[in-house]
């Protein structure tokens, strides 16, 4: 993809998509010898082992980082069950086996993404940090209804309704500041106007959200 830059090493190639990075620093903290913003290039795959690089890449909450082994060995799966974490005043962090069906027709199979829920990102459906300028106010609570078993590794399908919510299909766990809830499907607000965030309440029809 045009936004991606590749950092080849002897055993691993790391790919970085700057437009999806929110600078959470997980990679830098977990493996500073490989991920060092003070160096050029800032990713140095030969300074670490393949397995530890894969573990560090798996910690990236936005999916900006990816890796593949040069000998074709499949990477260990560190993904876990499908999880959506609602951040206060910020994006929705998705992790799992995700099929992302974008409105422009592009389908991506990814393990992590930070999706815009304020409506102000210029890189939708991904968050680009514009919620800080908007400013977007959302406490990140959900008033949970029930807690069930943690979902397995089935595919979580994400689609987007034009000028409306994101639709989740599959089993997933919703995590907010006030607890967790297992879900099958659901419509989450991405216009920023819902009064029962993170869920869509139909406010997108009257707030002028266009996407
Ligand atoms: S997308 Fe925000 S209320 Fe429906």
JSON list of C-alpha atoms and ligand atoms in Angstrom, two decimals:
[
{"chain": "A", "resi": 1, "resn": "UNK", "atom": "CA", "xyz": [0.00, 0.00, 0.00]},
{"chain": "A", "resi": 2, "resn": "UNK", "atom": "CA", "xyz": [1.19, 3.53, -0.77]},
{"chain": "A", "resi": 3, "resn": "UNK", "atom": "CA", "xyz": [1.31, 4.64, 2.87]},
{"chain": "A", "resi": 4, "resn": "UNK", "atom": "CA", "xyz": [3.50, 1.71, 3.93]},
{"chain": "A", "resi": 5, "resn": "UNK", "atom": "CA", "xyz": [7.24, 1.72, 4.31]},
{"chain": "A", "resi": 6, "resn": "UNK", "atom": "CA", "xyz": [9.28, -1.49, 4.53]},
{"chain": "A", "resi": 7, "resn": "UNK", "atom": "CA", "xyz": [12.29, -2.10, 6.76]},
{"chain": "A", "resi": 8, "resn": "UNK", "atom": "CA", "xyz": [14.06, -5.26, 5.62]},
{"chain": "A", "resi": 9, "resn": "UNK", "atom": "CA", "xyz": [16.21, -7.32, 7.96]},
{"chain": "A", "resi": 10, "resn": "UNK", "atom": "CA", "xyz": [17.94, -10.65, 7.52]},
{"chain": "A", "resi": 11, "resn": "UNK", "atom": "CA", "xyz": [15.15, -12.68, 9.14]},
{"chain": "A", "resi": 12, "resn": "UNK", "atom": "CA", "xyz": [12.22, -10.24, 9.34]},
{"chain": "A", "resi": 13, "resn": "UNK", "atom": "CA", "xyz": [10.79, -7.44, 7.23]},
{"chain": "A", "resi": 14, "resn": "UNK", "atom": "CA", "xyz": [8.92, -4.85, 9.30]},
{"chain": "A", "resi": 15, "resn": "UNK", "atom": "CA", "xyz": [6.27, -2.70, 7.63]},
{"chain": "A", "resi": 16, "resn": "UNK", "atom": "CA", "xyz": [5.18, 0.64, 9.04]},
{"chain": "A", "resi": 17, "resn": "UNK", "atom": "CA", "xyz": [2.16, 2.71, 8.04]},
{"chain": "A", "resi": 18, "resn": "UNK", "atom": "CA", "xyz": [2.73, 6.22, 9.42]},
{"chain": "A", "resi": 19, "resn": "UNK", "atom": "CA", "xyz": [-0.85, 7.33, 8.78]},
{"chain": "A", "resi": 20, "resn": "UNK", "atom": "CA", "xyz": [-2.13, 4.72, 11.21]},
{"chain": "A", "resi": 21, "resn": "UNK", "atom": "CA", "xyz": [0.38, 5.42, 13.97]},
{"chain": "A", "resi": 22, "resn": "UNK", "atom": "CA", "xyz": [-0.88, 7.30, 17.04]},
{"chain": "A", "resi": 23, "resn": "UNK", "atom": "CA", "xyz": [2.53, 7.29, 18.75]},
{"chain": "A", "resi": 24, "resn": "UNK", "atom": "CA", "xyz": [1.46, 5.19, 21.71]},
{"chain": "A", "resi": 25, "resn": "UNK", "atom": "CA", "xyz": [5.08, 4.00, 21.97]},
{"chain": "A", "resi": 26, "resn": "UNK", "atom": "CA", "xyz": [4.38, 0.32, 22.66]},
{"chain": "A", "resi": 27, "resn": "UNK", "atom": "CA", "xyz": [7.04, -0.80, 20.16]},
{"chain": "A", "resi": 28, "resn": "UNK", "atom": "CA", "xyz": [9.66, 1.63, 21.47]},
{"chain": "A", "resi": 29, "resn": "UNK", "atom": "CA", "xyz": [9.11, 0.61, 25.09]},
{"chain": "A", "resi": 30, "resn": "UNK", "atom": "CA", "xyz": [9.02, -3.12, 24.42]},
{"chain": "A", "resi": 31, "resn": "UNK", "atom": "CA", "xyz": [12.01, -3.35, 22.06]},
{"chain": "A", "resi": 32, "resn": "UNK", "atom": "CA", "xyz": [14.06, -0.12, 22.06]},
{"chain": "A", "resi": 33, "resn": "UNK", "atom": "CA", "xyz": [17.03, -1.71, 20.28]},
{"chain": "A", "resi": 34, "resn": "UNK", "atom": "CA", "xyz": [14.88, -2.28, 17.19]},
{"chain": "A", "resi": 35, "resn": "UNK", "atom": "CA", "xyz": [12.43, 0.62, 17.39]},
{"chain": "A", "resi": 36, "resn": "UNK", "atom": "CA", "xyz": [14.32, 3.83, 18.11]},
{"chain": "A", "resi": 37, "resn": "UNK", "atom": "CA", "xyz": [12.83, 7.15, 16.87]},
{"chain": "A", "resi": 38, "resn": "UNK", "atom": "CA", "xyz": [16.21, 8.85, 17.42]},
{"chain": "A", "resi": 39, "resn": "UNK", "atom": "CA", "xyz": [17.86, 6.71, 14.74]},
{"chain": "A", "resi": 40, "resn": "UNK", "atom": "CA", "xyz": [17.57, 6.69, 10.93]},
{"chain": "A", "resi": 41, "resn": "UNK", "atom": "CA", "xyz": [16.16, 4.34, 9.88]},
{"chain": "A", "resi": 42, "resn": "UNK", "atom": "CA", "xyz": [14.16, 4.20, 13.08]},
{"chain": "A", "resi": 43, "resn": "UNK", "atom": "CA", "xyz": [13.32, 0.50, 12.64]},
{"chain": "A", "resi": 44, "resn": "UNK", "atom": "CA", "xyz": [16.35, -1.84, 12.68]},
{"chain": "A", "resi": 45, "resn": "UNK", "atom": "CA", "xyz": [15.14, -5.44, 12.39]},
{"chain": "A", "resi": 46, "resn": "UNK", "atom": "CA", "xyz": [18.65, -6.89, 12.61]},
{"chain": "A", "resi": 47, "resn": "UNK", "atom": "CA", "xyz": [18.98, -5.54, 16.17]},
{"chain": "A", "resi": 48, "resn": "UNK", "atom": "CA", "xyz": [16.46, -8.09, 17.47]},
{"chain": "A", "resi": 49, "resn": "UNK", "atom": "CA", "xyz": [15.30, -11.68, 17.09]},
{"chain": "A", "resi": 50, "resn": "UNK", "atom": "CA", "xyz": [12.37, -12.58, 14.85]},
{"chain": "A", "resi": 51, "resn": "UNK", "atom": "CA", "xyz": [10.17, -13.82, 17.70]},
{"chain": "A", "resi": 52, "resn": "UNK", "atom": "CA", "xyz": [10.71, -10.77, 19.91]},
{"chain": "A", "resi": 53, "resn": "UNK", "atom": "CA", "xyz": [10.05, -8.44, 16.96]},
{"chain": "A", "resi": 54, "resn": "UNK", "atom": "CA", "xyz": [6.78, -10.26, 16.28]},
{"chain": "A", "resi": 55, "resn": "UNK", "atom": "CA", "xyz": [5.79, -9.88, 19.93]},
{"chain": "A", "resi": 56, "resn": "UNK", "atom": "CA", "xyz": [6.57, -6.15, 19.82]},
{"chain": "A", "resi": 57, "resn": "UNK", "atom": "CA", "xyz": [4.66, -5.70, 16.55]},
{"chain": "A", "resi": 58, "resn": "UNK", "atom": "CA", "xyz": [1.67, -7.50, 18.06]},
{"chain": "A", "resi": 59, "resn": "UNK", "atom": "CA", "xyz": [1.56, -4.91, 20.86]},
{"chain": "A", "resi": 60, "resn": "UNK", "atom": "CA", "xyz": [0.92, -2.07, 18.39]},
{"chain": "A", "resi": 61, "resn": "UNK", "atom": "CA", "xyz": [-2.67, -1.03, 19.18]},
{"chain": "A", "resi": 62, "resn": "UNK", "atom": "CA", "xyz": [-3.31, 0.69, 15.85]},
{"chain": "A", "resi": 63, "resn": "UNK", "atom": "CA", "xyz": [-2.03, -1.90, 13.38]},
{"chain": "A", "resi": 64, "resn": "UNK", "atom": "CA", "xyz": [0.53, 0.57, 12.05]},
{"chain": "A", "resi": 65, "resn": "UNK", "atom": "CA", "xyz": [3.21, -2.13, 12.32]},
{"chain": "A", "resi": 66, "resn": "UNK", "atom": "CA", "xyz": [3.34, -5.50, 10.62]},
{"chain": "A", "resi": 67, "resn": "UNK", "atom": "CA", "xyz": [6.08, -8.06, 10.08]},
{"chain": "A", "resi": 68, "resn": "UNK", "atom": "CA", "xyz": [6.84, -11.13, 8.03]},
{"chain": "A", "resi": 69, "resn": "UNK", "atom": "CA", "xyz": [9.69, -13.60, 8.15]},
{"chain": "A", "resi": 70, "resn": "UNK", "atom": "CA", "xyz": [11.99, -13.65, 5.15]},
{"chain": "A", "resi": 71, "resn": "UNK", "atom": "CA", "xyz": [12.08, -17.48, 5.07]},
{"chain": "A", "resi": 72, "resn": "UNK", "atom": "CA", "xyz": [8.29, -17.69, 4.82]},
{"chain": "A", "resi": 73, "resn": "UNK", "atom": "CA", "xyz": [7.81, -19.18, 8.32]},
{"chain": "A", "resi": 74, "resn": "UNK", "atom": "CA", "xyz": [4.37, -18.12, 9.59]},
{"chain": "A", "resi": 75, "resn": "UNK", "atom": "CA", "xyz": [4.53, -15.73, 12.51]},
{"chain": "A", "resi": 76, "resn": "UNK", "atom": "CA", "xyz": [3.28, -16.88, 15.89]},
{"chain": "A", "resi": 77, "resn": "UNK", "atom": "CA", "xyz": [-0.27, -15.70, 16.47]},
{"chain": "A", "resi": 78, "resn": "UNK", "atom": "CA", "xyz": [-0.34, -13.30, 19.44]},
{"chain": "A", "resi": 79, "resn": "UNK", "atom": "CA", "xyz": [-3.77, -11.93, 18.54]},
{"chain": "A", "resi": 80, "resn": "UNK", "atom": "CA", "xyz": [-6.15, -13.55, 21.06]},
{"chain": "A", "resi": 81, "resn": "UNK", "atom": "CA", "xyz": [-9.94, -13.15, 20.93]},
{"chain": "A", "resi": 82, "resn": "UNK", "atom": "CA", "xyz": [-11.73, -10.30, 19.22]},
{"chain": "A", "resi": 83, "resn": "UNK", "atom": "CA", "xyz": [-11.64, -7.24, 21.43]},
{"chain": "A", "resi": 84, "resn": "UNK", "atom": "CA", "xyz": [-12.89, -3.66, 21.07]},
{"chain": "A", "resi": 85, "resn": "UNK", "atom": "CA", "xyz": [-11.54, -1.19, 23.62]},
{"chain": "A", "resi": 86, "resn": "UNK", "atom": "CA", "xyz": [-13.30, 2.16, 23.90]},
{"chain": "A", "resi": 87, "resn": "UNK", "atom": "CA", "xyz": [-10.90, 4.90, 24.92]},
{"chain": "A", "resi": 88, "resn": "UNK", "atom": "CA", "xyz": [-12.15, 7.99, 26.74]},
{"chain": "A", "resi": 89, "resn": "UNK", "atom": "CA", "xyz": [-12.30, 10.98, 24.36]},
{"chain": "A", "resi": 90, "resn": "UNK", "atom": "CA", "xyz": [-10.54, 8.89, 21.72]},
{"chain": "A", "resi": 91, "resn": "UNK", "atom": "CA", "xyz": [-10.75, 6.08, 19.19]},
{"chain": "A", "resi": 92, "resn": "UNK", "atom": "CA", "xyz": [-12.01, 2.53, 19.28]},
{"chain": "A", "resi": 93, "resn": "UNK", "atom": "CA", "xyz": [-9.10, 0.11, 19.50]},
{"chain": "A", "resi": 94, "resn": "UNK", "atom": "CA", "xyz": [-9.87, -3.15, 17.74]},
{"chain": "A", "resi": 95, "resn": "UNK", "atom": "CA", "xyz": [-7.81, -6.30, 18.10]},
{"chain": "A", "resi": 96, "resn": "UNK", "atom": "CA", "xyz": [-8.50, -9.77, 16.74]},
{"chain": "A", "resi": 97, "resn": "UNK", "atom": "CA", "xyz": [-9.07, -11.51, 13.45]},
{"chain": "A", "resi": 98, "resn": "UNK", "atom": "CA", "xyz": [-10.63, -8.58, 11.67]},
{"chain": "A", "resi": 99, "resn": "UNK", "atom": "CA", "xyz": [-12.07, -8.30, 8.19]},
{"chain": "A", "resi": 100, "resn": "UNK", "atom": "CA", "xyz": [-12.36, -4.59, 7.52]},
{"chain": "A", "resi": 101, "resn": "UNK", "atom": "CA", "xyz": [-14.69, -3.75, 4.64]},
{"chain": "A", "resi": 102, "resn": "UNK", "atom": "CA", "xyz": [-14.10, -0.11, 3.82]},
{"chain": "A", "resi": 103, "resn": "UNK", "atom": "CA", "xyz": [-16.64, 2.12, 2.12]},
{"chain": "A", "resi": 104, "resn": "UNK", "atom": "CA", "xyz": [-14.26, 2.52, -0.85]},
{"chain": "A", "resi": 105, "resn": "UNK", "atom": "CA", "xyz": [-14.52, -1.23, -1.50]},
{"chain": "A", "resi": 106, "resn": "UNK", "atom": "CA", "xyz": [-11.10, -2.15, -0.10]},
{"chain": "A", "resi": 107, "resn": "UNK", "atom": "CA", "xyz": [-11.16, -5.25, 2.13]},
{"chain": "A", "resi": 108, "resn": "UNK", "atom": "CA", "xyz": [-8.34, -5.64, 4.64]},
{"chain": "A", "resi": 109, "resn": "UNK", "atom": "CA", "xyz": [-7.57, -8.60, 6.91]},
{"chain": "A", "resi": 110, "resn": "UNK", "atom": "CA", "xyz": [-5.86, -7.11, 9.91]},
{"chain": "A", "resi": 111, "resn": "UNK", "atom": "CA", "xyz": [-5.05, -7.87, 13.57]},
{"chain": "A", "resi": 112, "resn": "UNK", "atom": "CA", "xyz": [-5.41, -4.37, 15.03]},
{"chain": "A", "resi": 113, "resn": "UNK", "atom": "CA", "xyz": [-6.78, -0.94, 14.18]},
{"chain": "A", "resi": 114, "resn": "UNK", "atom": "CA", "xyz": [-7.69, 2.33, 15.85]},
{"chain": "A", "resi": 115, "resn": "UNK", "atom": "CA", "xyz": [-10.97, 3.45, 14.33]},
{"chain": "A", "resi": 116, "resn": "UNK", "atom": "CA", "xyz": [-12.36, 6.98, 14.43]},
{"chain": "A", "resi": 117, "resn": "UNK", "atom": "CA", "xyz": [-15.45, 7.46, 16.56]},
{"chain": "A", "resi": 118, "resn": "UNK", "atom": "CA", "xyz": [-15.52, 11.27, 16.66]},
{"chain": "A", "resi": 119, "resn": "UNK", "atom": "CA", "xyz": [-16.19, 11.81, 12.94]},
{"chain": "A", "resi": 120, "resn": "UNK", "atom": "CA", "xyz": [-13.29, 14.27, 12.52]},
{"chain": "A", "resi": 121, "resn": "UNK", "atom": "CA", "xyz": [-10.51, 12.03, 11.16]},
{"chain": "A", "resi": 122, "resn": "UNK", "atom": "CA", "xyz": [-9.25, 12.82, 7.69]},
{"chain": "A", "resi": 123, "resn": "UNK", "atom": "CA", "xyz": [-8.12, 9.19, 7.37]},
{"chain": "A", "resi": 124, "resn": "UNK", "atom": "CA", "xyz": [-11.43, 7.46, 8.12]},
{"chain": "A", "resi": 125, "resn": "UNK", "atom": "CA", "xyz": [-12.20, 4.79, 9.05]},
{"chain": "A", "resi": 126, "resn": "UNK", "atom": "CA", "xyz": [-8.91, 5.07, 10.95]},
{"chain": "A", "resi": 127, "resn": "UNK", "atom": "CA", "xyz": [-8.20, 7.54, 13.73]},
{"chain": "A", "resi": 128, "resn": "UNK", "atom": "CA", "xyz": [-5.65, 10.24, 12.85]},
{"chain": "A", "resi": 129, "resn": "UNK", "atom": "CA", "xyz": [-5.61, 12.01, 16.21]},
{"chain": "A", "resi": 130, "resn": "UNK", "atom": "CA", "xyz": [-8.04, 14.77, 15.18]},
{"chain": "A", "resi": 131, "resn": "UNK", "atom": "CA", "xyz": [-10.25, 13.99, 18.21]},
{"chain": "A", "resi": 132, "resn": "UNK", "atom": "CA", "xyz": [-7.75, 16.07, 20.23]},
{"chain": "A", "resi": 133, "resn": "UNK", "atom": "CA", "xyz": [-8.47, 19.14, 18.10]},
{"chain": "A", "resi": 134, "resn": "UNK", "atom": "CA", "xyz": [-12.23, 18.59, 17.66]},
{"chain": "A", "resi": 135, "resn": "UNK", "atom": "CA", "xyz": [-12.36, 18.34, 20.77]},
{"chain": "A", "resi": 136, "resn": "UNK", "atom": "CA", "xyz": [-14.20, 15.07, 21.26]},
{"chain": "A", "resi": 137, "resn": "UNK", "atom": "CA", "xyz": [-15.78, 14.40, 24.64]},
{"chain": "A", "resi": 138, "resn": "UNK", "atom": "CA", "xyz": [-16.84, 10.86, 25.44]},
{"chain": "A", "resi": 139, "resn": "UNK", "atom": "CA", "xyz": [-16.39, 9.34, 28.88]},
{"chain": "A", "resi": 140, "resn": "UNK", "atom": "CA", "xyz": [-15.70, 5.86, 27.49]},
{"chain": "A", "resi": 141, "resn": "UNK", "atom": "CA", "xyz": [-18.38, 4.21, 29.67]},
{"chain": "A", "resi": 142, "resn": "UNK", "atom": "CA", "xyz": [-21.02, 1.84, 28.35]},
{"chain": "A", "resi": 143, "resn": "UNK", "atom": "CA", "xyz": [-23.35, 0.77, 31.17]},
{"chain": "A", "resi": 144, "resn": "UNK", "atom": "CA", "xyz": [-22.78, -2.93, 30.49]},
{"chain": "A", "resi": 145, "resn": "UNK", "atom": "CA", "xyz": [-25.66, -5.35, 30.23]},
{"chain": "A", "resi": 146, "resn": "UNK", "atom": "CA", "xyz": [-23.98, -8.72, 30.70]},
{"chain": "A", "resi": 147, "resn": "UNK", "atom": "CA", "xyz": [-20.64, -10.45, 30.82]},
{"chain": "A", "resi": 148, "resn": "UNK", "atom": "CA", "xyz": [-20.16, -13.80, 29.13]},
{"chain": "A", "resi": 149, "resn": "UNK", "atom": "CA", "xyz": [-17.25, -15.96, 28.03]},
{"chain": "A", "resi": 150, "resn": "UNK", "atom": "CA", "xyz": [-14.39, -14.31, 26.18]},
{"chain": "A", "resi": 151, "resn": "UNK", "atom": "CA", "xyz": [-14.91, -14.80, 22.44]},
{"chain": "A", "resi": 152, "resn": "UNK", "atom": "CA", "xyz": [-12.80, -17.20, 20.41]},
{"chain": "A", "resi": 153, "resn": "UNK", "atom": "CA", "xyz": [-10.81, -16.55, 17.31]},
{"chain": "A", "resi": 154, "resn": "UNK", "atom": "CA", "xyz": [-13.60, -16.33, 14.71]},
{"chain": "A", "resi": 155, "resn": "UNK", "atom": "CA", "xyz": [-13.49, -13.53, 12.18]},
{"chain": "A", "resi": 156, "resn": "UNK", "atom": "CA", "xyz": [-14.90, -10.18, 13.27]},
{"chain": "A", "resi": 157, "resn": "UNK", "atom": "CA", "xyz": [-16.37, -8.53, 10.20]},
{"chain": "A", "resi": 158, "resn": "UNK", "atom": "CA", "xyz": [-16.51, -4.74, 10.15]},
{"chain": "A", "resi": 159, "resn": "UNK", "atom": "CA", "xyz": [-18.61, -2.84, 7.63]},
{"chain": "A", "resi": 160, "resn": "UNK", "atom": "CA", "xyz": [-19.61, 0.81, 7.49]},
{"chain": "A", "resi": 161, "resn": "UNK", "atom": "CA", "xyz": [-22.99, 2.29, 6.78]},
{"chain": "A", "resi": 162, "resn": "UNK", "atom": "CA", "xyz": [-22.69, 5.32, 4.54]},
{"chain": "A", "resi": 163, "resn": "UNK", "atom": "CA", "xyz": [-23.00, 8.48, 6.68]},
{"chain": "A", "resi": 164, "resn": "UNK", "atom": "CA", "xyz": [-23.71, 6.19, 9.61]},
{"chain": "A", "resi": 165, "resn": "UNK", "atom": "CA", "xyz": [-22.30, 3.69, 12.11]},
{"chain": "A", "resi": 166, "resn": "UNK", "atom": "CA", "xyz": [-19.74, 0.93, 11.89]},
{"chain": "A", "resi": 167, "resn": "UNK", "atom": "CA", "xyz": [-21.34, -2.49, 12.01]},
{"chain": "A", "resi": 168, "resn": "UNK", "atom": "CA", "xyz": [-19.63, -5.36, 13.81]},
{"chain": "A", "resi": 169, "resn": "UNK", "atom": "CA", "xyz": [-20.54, -8.91, 12.92]},
{"chain": "A", "resi": 170, "resn": "UNK", "atom": "CA", "xyz": [-19.15, -11.89, 14.83]},
{"chain": "A", "resi": 171, "resn": "UNK", "atom": "CA", "xyz": [-18.25, -12.53, 18.45]},
{"chain": "A", "resi": 172, "resn": "UNK", "atom": "CA", "xyz": [-16.32, -9.88, 20.28]},
{"chain": "A", "resi": 173, "resn": "UNK", "atom": "CA", "xyz": [-15.65, -8.45, 23.69]},
{"chain": "A", "resi": 174, "resn": "UNK", "atom": "CA", "xyz": [-16.42, -4.79, 24.39]},
{"chain": "A", "resi": 175, "resn": "UNK", "atom": "CA", "xyz": [-14.14, -3.27, 27.03]},
{"chain": "A", "resi": 176, "resn": "UNK", "atom": "CA", "xyz": [-14.75, 0.17, 28.50]},
{"chain": "A", "resi": 177, "resn": "UNK", "atom": "CA", "xyz": [-13.71, 2.00, 31.66]},
{"chain": "A", "resi": 178, "resn": "UNK", "atom": "CA", "xyz": [-16.73, 0.56, 33.50]},
{"chain": "A", "resi": 179, "resn": "UNK", "atom": "CA", "xyz": [-16.39, -3.08, 32.51]},
{"chain": "A", "resi": 180, "resn": "UNK", "atom": "CA", "xyz": [-16.72, -5.67, 29.79]},
{"chain": "A", "resi": 181, "resn": "UNK", "atom": "CA", "xyz": [-19.52, -7.18, 27.78]},
{"chain": "A", "resi": 182, "resn": "UNK", "atom": "CA", "xyz": [-19.61, -10.00, 25.24]},
{"chain": "A", "resi": 183, "resn": "UNK", "atom": "CA", "xyz": [-21.36, -9.09, 22.01]},
{"chain": "A", "resi": 184, "resn": "UNK", "atom": "CA", "xyz": [-22.54, -10.68, 18.82]},
{"chain": "A", "resi": 185, "resn": "UNK", "atom": "CA", "xyz": [-22.77, -7.97, 16.25]},
{"chain": "A", "resi": 186, "resn": "UNK", "atom": "CA", "xyz": [-23.58, -4.36, 17.04]},
{"chain": "A", "resi": 187, "resn": "UNK", "atom": "CA", "xyz": [-23.61, -0.85, 15.57]},
{"chain": "A", "resi": 188, "resn": "UNK", "atom": "CA", "xyz": [-21.08, 1.58, 17.01]},
{"chain": "A", "resi": 189, "resn": "UNK", "atom": "CA", "xyz": [-21.16, 5.34, 16.59]},
{"chain": "A", "resi": 190, "resn": "UNK", "atom": "CA", "xyz": [-18.53, 6.90, 14.35]},
{"chain": "A", "resi": 191, "resn": "UNK", "atom": "CA", "xyz": [-20.12, 10.35, 13.92]},
{"chain": "A", "resi": 192, "resn": "UNK", "atom": "CA", "xyz": [-19.44, 11.43, 17.50]},
{"chain": "A", "resi": 193, "resn": "UNK", "atom": "CA", "xyz": [-23.01, 12.61, 18.11]},
{"chain": "A", "resi": 194, "resn": "UNK", "atom": "CA", "xyz": [-24.65, 9.59, 19.74]},
{"chain": "A", "resi": 195, "resn": "UNK", "atom": "CA", "xyz": [-25.99, 10.13, 23.25]},
{"chain": "A", "resi": 196, "resn": "UNK", "atom": "CA", "xyz": [-25.44, 6.50, 24.13]},
{"chain": "A", "resi": 197, "resn": "UNK", "atom": "CA", "xyz": [-21.86, 6.04, 22.94]},
{"chain": "A", "resi": 198, "resn": "UNK", "atom": "CA", "xyz": [-20.19, 3.79, 22.09]},
{"chain": "A", "resi": 199, "resn": "UNK", "atom": "CA", "xyz": [-23.43, 2.59, 20.48]},
{"chain": "A", "resi": 200, "resn": "UNK", "atom": "CA", "xyz": [-25.14, 4.34, 17.56]},
{"chain": "A", "resi": 201, "resn": "UNK", "atom": "CA", "xyz": [-28.46, 5.93, 18.51]},
{"chain": "A", "resi": 202, "resn": "UNK", "atom": "CA", "xyz": [-29.40, 7.32, 15.08]},
{"chain": "A", "resi": 203, "resn": "UNK", "atom": "CA", "xyz": [-28.05, 10.81, 15.74]},
{"chain": "A", "resi": 204, "resn": "UNK", "atom": "CA", "xyz": [-25.94, 10.60, 12.55]},
{"chain": "A", "resi": 205, "resn": "UNK", "atom": "CA", "xyz": [-29.14, 11.32, 10.59]},
{"chain": "A", "resi": 206, "resn": "UNK", "atom": "CA", "xyz": [-29.44, 14.79, 12.08]},
{"chain": "A", "resi": 207, "resn": "UNK", "atom": "CA", "xyz": [-25.86, 15.84, 12.89]},
{"chain": "A", "resi": 208, "resn": "UNK", "atom": "CA", "xyz": [-24.73, 16.25, 9.29]},
{"chain": "A", "resi": 209, "resn": "UNK", "atom": "CA", "xyz": [-22.15, 13.43, 9.33]},
{"chain": "A", "resi": 210, "resn": "UNK", "atom": "CA", "xyz": [-20.90, 12.71, 5.82]},
{"chain": "A", "resi": 211, "resn": "UNK", "atom": "CA", "xyz": [-18.75, 9.68, 4.99]},
{"chain": "B", "resi": 1, "resn": "LIG", "atom": "S1", "xyz": [-23.05, 6.90, 13.79]},
{"chain": "B", "resi": 1, "resn": "LIG", "atom": "FE1", "xyz": [-23.15, 8.30, 15.45]},
{"chain": "B", "resi": 1, "resn": "LIG", "atom": "S2", "xyz": [-25.23, 8.11, 16.10]},
{"chain": "B", "resi": 1, "resn": "LIG", "atom": "FE2", "xyz": [-25.09, 6.71, 14.43]}
]
